[in-house]
Short mmCIF file of C-alpha atoms in Angstrom, two decimals:
data_model
loop_
_atom_site.label_atom_id
_atom_site.label_comp_id
_atom_site.label_asym_id
_atom_site.label_seq_id
_atom_site.Cartn_x
_atom_site.Cartn_y
_atom_site.Cartn_z
CA MET A 1 5.72 -18.37 20.33
CA ASN A 2 8.61 -15.98 19.68
CA ILE A 3 10.62 -16.09 16.50
CA PRO A 4 14.05 -14.80 17.58
CA GLY A 5 15.97 -12.87 14.96
CA GLN A 6 13.25 -13.56 12.43
CA LEU A 7 11.95 -11.10 9.87
CA ILE A 8 8.16 -10.89 9.93
CA LEU A 9 5.94 -9.21 7.34
CA ALA A 10 2.82 -8.00 9.15
CA SER A 11 0.79 -7.94 5.93
CA GLY A 12 -1.48 -10.38 4.17
CA SER A 13 -0.87 -8.67 0.82
CA GLU A 14 0.11 -11.22 -1.82
CA ILE A 15 1.94 -8.62 -3.91
CA ARG A 16 4.08 -7.43 -0.96
CA GLN A 17 4.96 -11.03 -0.15
CA THR A 18 5.85 -11.68 -3.79
CA LEU A 19 8.09 -8.59 -3.97
CA LEU A 20 10.08 -9.66 -0.89
CA ARG A 21 10.23 -13.30 -2.00
CA ASN A 22 11.42 -12.33 -5.49
CA ALA A 23 14.13 -10.16 -3.90
CA GLY A 24 15.41 -13.23 -2.03
CA VAL A 25 14.45 -11.97 1.42
CA PRO A 26 13.62 -14.71 3.98
CA PHE A 27 10.54 -13.83 6.04
CA GLU A 28 7.46 -15.13 7.81
CA VAL A 29 3.95 -13.70 7.47
CA ILE A 30 1.94 -12.80 10.56
CA VAL A 31 -0.84 -10.40 9.69
CA GLY A 32 -1.15 -7.41 12.01
CA ARG A 33 -4.90 -6.90 12.27
CA ILE A 34 -6.00 -3.47 13.43
CA ASP A 35 -9.29 -1.58 13.04
CA GLU A 36 -8.11 0.41 10.03
CA GLU A 37 -11.36 2.31 9.47
CA THR A 38 -11.56 3.54 13.07
CA VAL A 39 -7.91 4.63 13.04
CA LYS A 40 -8.34 6.28 9.64
CA ASP A 41 -11.52 8.12 10.66
CA ALA A 42 -9.89 9.42 13.85
CA LEU A 43 -6.84 10.66 11.95
CA VAL A 44 -8.95 12.33 9.26
CA ALA A 45 -10.96 14.06 12.00
CA GLU A 46 -7.67 15.35 13.45
CA GLY A 47 -6.68 16.73 10.04
CA ALA A 48 -3.90 14.20 9.35
CA THR A 49 -2.55 14.06 5.80
CA PRO A 50 -2.85 10.92 3.63
CA ARG A 51 0.92 10.51 4.09
CA ASP A 52 0.62 10.56 7.89
CA ILE A 53 -2.31 8.13 7.74
CA ALA A 54 -0.32 5.62 5.66
CA ASP A 55 2.55 5.88 8.14
CA ALA A 56 0.29 5.49 11.19
CA LEU A 57 -1.50 2.44 9.78
CA ALA A 58 1.80 0.77 8.86
CA GLU A 59 3.11 1.49 12.36
CA GLY A 60 -0.02 0.13 14.01
CA LYS A 61 0.32 -3.21 12.20
CA ALA A 62 4.04 -3.50 12.97
CA ARG A 63 3.49 -2.61 16.63
CA LYS A 64 0.73 -5.17 17.09
CA VAL A 65 2.85 -8.06 15.80
CA SER A 66 6.00 -6.81 17.56
CA MET A 67 4.24 -6.92 20.93
CA LYS A 68 3.74 -10.68 20.48
CA HIS A 69 7.14 -11.32 18.85
CA PRO A 70 9.47 -8.77 20.49
CA GLU A 71 12.74 -10.35 19.35
CA ALA A 72 11.72 -10.35 15.68
CA MET A 73 12.11 -7.54 13.17
CA VAL A 74 8.55 -6.72 12.07
CA ILE A 75 7.64 -4.86 8.87
CA GLY A 76 4.27 -3.09 8.82
CA CYS A 77 2.97 -1.65 5.55
CA ASP A 78 0.09 0.43 4.30
CA GLN A 79 -0.83 2.50 1.25
CA THR A 80 -3.10 5.51 0.84
CA LEU A 81 -4.28 7.50 -2.15
CA SER A 82 -4.27 11.28 -2.03
CA PHE A 83 -6.53 13.07 -4.53
CA LYS A 84 -6.54 16.87 -4.44
CA GLY A 85 -5.09 16.74 -0.93
CA ARG A 86 -7.72 14.43 0.56
CA LEU A 87 -7.73 10.75 1.38
CA LEU A 88 -9.57 8.53 -1.09
CA SER A 89 -10.71 5.28 0.50
CA LYS A 90 -11.34 1.91 -1.16
CA ALA A 91 -14.62 1.85 -3.06
CA ARG A 92 -17.41 -0.04 -1.28
CA ASP A 93 -18.97 -1.29 -4.51
CA LYS A 94 -18.66 -1.08 -8.29
CA GLU A 95 -20.83 2.06 -8.49
CA GLU A 96 -18.60 3.92 -6.04
CA ALA A 97 -15.51 2.72 -7.93
CA ARG A 98 -17.02 4.08 -11.15
CA ALA A 99 -17.70 7.47 -9.53
CA GLN A 100 -14.17 7.65 -8.08
CA LEU A 101 -12.53 6.81 -11.40
CA GLN A 102 -14.71 9.31 -13.24
CA GLY A 103 -13.63 11.95 -10.73
CA MET A 104 -9.92 11.12 -11.17
CA ARG A 105 -10.17 10.87 -14.97
CA GLY A 106 -7.78 13.31 -16.66
CA GLU A 107 -6.40 14.34 -13.24
CA ARG A 108 -3.32 13.64 -11.16
CA HIS A 109 -3.22 11.84 -7.81
CA LYS A 110 -0.61 10.42 -5.43
CA LEU A 111 -0.02 6.98 -3.98
CA LEU A 112 1.77 6.92 -0.63
CA SER A 113 3.28 3.60 0.44
CA ALA A 114 4.54 3.39 4.01
CA ALA A 115 6.76 0.78 5.65
CA VAL A 116 7.67 0.78 9.35
CA ILE A 117 9.99 -1.66 11.12
CA TYR A 118 9.51 -2.49 14.80
CA GLU A 119 11.82 -4.38 17.16
CA ASN A 120 11.15 -5.05 20.84
CA GLY A 121 7.92 -3.10 20.62
CA GLU A 122 9.65 0.05 19.37
CA PRO A 123 9.90 1.68 15.91
CA LYS A 124 13.40 1.41 14.42
CA TRP A 125 12.92 2.55 10.81
CA ARG A 126 10.24 4.10 8.63
CA HIS A 127 9.85 5.28 5.05
CA VAL A 128 6.96 6.67 3.01
CA GLY A 129 7.39 6.44 -0.74
CA GLU A 130 5.41 8.74 -3.02
CA VAL A 131 4.34 8.26 -6.63
CA ARG A 132 2.48 10.77 -8.78
CA LEU A 133 0.13 9.35 -11.40
CA GLU A 134 -1.89 11.01 -14.17
CA MET A 135 -5.00 9.31 -15.52
CA LYS A 136 -6.07 9.34 -19.15
CA ASN A 137 -9.34 10.91 -20.22
CA PHE A 138 -10.85 7.46 -20.91
CA SER A 139 -14.41 6.99 -22.12
CA ASP A 140 -17.36 5.92 -19.98
CA ALA A 141 -17.76 2.88 -22.25
CA TYR A 142 -14.17 1.77 -21.57
CA LEU A 143 -14.59 2.46 -17.84
CA ASP A 144 -17.70 0.28 -17.62
CA ALA A 145 -16.04 -2.55 -19.56
CA TYR A 146 -12.89 -2.25 -17.43
CA LEU A 147 -14.88 -2.53 -14.20
CA ASP A 148 -16.91 -5.49 -15.51
CA ARG A 149 -13.74 -7.36 -16.51
CA ASN A 150 -11.66 -6.55 -13.43
CA TRP A 151 -13.96 -5.97 -10.46
CA ASP A 152 -13.16 -9.24 -8.68
CA GLN A 153 -9.42 -8.44 -8.80
CA ILE A 154 -9.60 -4.70 -7.97
CA ARG A 155 -12.42 -4.56 -5.42
CA HIS A 156 -9.94 -4.39 -2.51
CA CYS A 157 -7.53 -1.98 -4.23
CA VAL A 158 -7.43 1.69 -3.34
CA GLY A 159 -8.17 3.63 -6.54
CA SER A 160 -9.82 0.54 -8.07
CA TYR A 161 -6.83 -0.39 -10.19
CA MET A 162 -3.84 -2.72 -10.27
CA LEU A 163 -0.98 -1.17 -12.19
CA GLU A 164 0.53 -4.62 -12.79
CA ALA A 165 -2.66 -5.61 -14.66
CA GLU A 166 -5.12 -3.85 -17.00
CA GLY A 167 -5.21 -0.85 -14.66
CA VAL A 168 -2.05 0.42 -16.36
CA ARG A 169 -4.23 1.36 -19.37
CA LEU A 170 -5.96 4.01 -17.26
CA PHE A 171 -2.77 6.09 -17.05
CA SER A 172 -0.91 8.53 -19.27
CA LYS A 173 2.00 9.28 -16.92
CA ILE A 174 3.59 7.82 -13.78
CA ASP A 175 6.36 9.60 -11.86
CA GLY A 176 7.99 7.45 -9.20
CA ASP A 177 9.12 4.02 -8.16
CA TYR A 178 7.18 1.02 -9.51
CA PHE A 179 7.51 -0.96 -6.25
CA THR A 180 5.98 1.96 -4.35
CA VAL A 181 2.98 1.84 -6.70
CA LEU A 182 2.58 -1.83 -5.76
CA GLY A 183 2.46 -0.94 -2.06
CA LEU A 184 6.02 -1.40 -0.79
CA PRO A 185 8.98 1.05 -0.89
CA LEU A 186 11.20 -1.92 -1.65
CA LEU A 187 14.55 -0.29 -2.46
CA PRO A 188 14.81 1.77 0.76
CA LEU A 189 13.64 -1.29 2.73
CA LEU A 190 16.29 -3.52 1.15
CA ALA A 191 18.94 -0.88 1.86
CA TYR A 192 17.99 -0.89 5.55
CA LEU A 193 17.92 -4.69 5.77
CA SER A 194 21.32 -4.78 4.13
CA GLU A 195 22.68 -2.15 6.53
CA ARG A 196 21.42 -4.23 9.46
CA ARG A 197 22.95 -7.37 7.86
CA VAL A 198 19.59 -9.10 7.69
CA ILE A 199 20.40 -9.72 4.02
CA ALA A 200 23.79 -9.90 2.32
CA SER A 201 25.09 -7.06 0.18
#
């Protein structure tokens, strides 16, 4: 079934849906399922940067949904974490999360949030937002307690933190847009939707 003139978010992320809903943007959700790990591994093998990987994954999701709903405007999104120039993937378990957070403790890293819009099976707009974050030199005791309290909520989060929850206590400094931290470069996206008269301005 086509959804003519409809705006589709090709993401199952609750926080991205909440951000758009709170901004008063009408949209439908149709998750664009792609084999993220295979795509990511291939791009890493080719030497792609974390920024390029975020952009490619967002595009892949938008393209997949756009092929089935060509008349709709489809937003694909993805987020990557760059630590010392390399891609840091989601931790597979609590022990790996602990090791990752210990490695990033007292250091800076970047979050890259990509959004790509497809129409008629073709990319029409793209943006990759970047945020630089500096972690505190927190204790092992706090880290263990943090993981015990929050693991169920953060297990699917890159970096093993949610900045909108207790994860904010891990940081000493954040340079960049809050919405980008949450996984969506919302302000540039709203500007484009306004320019295209999808939303009023």
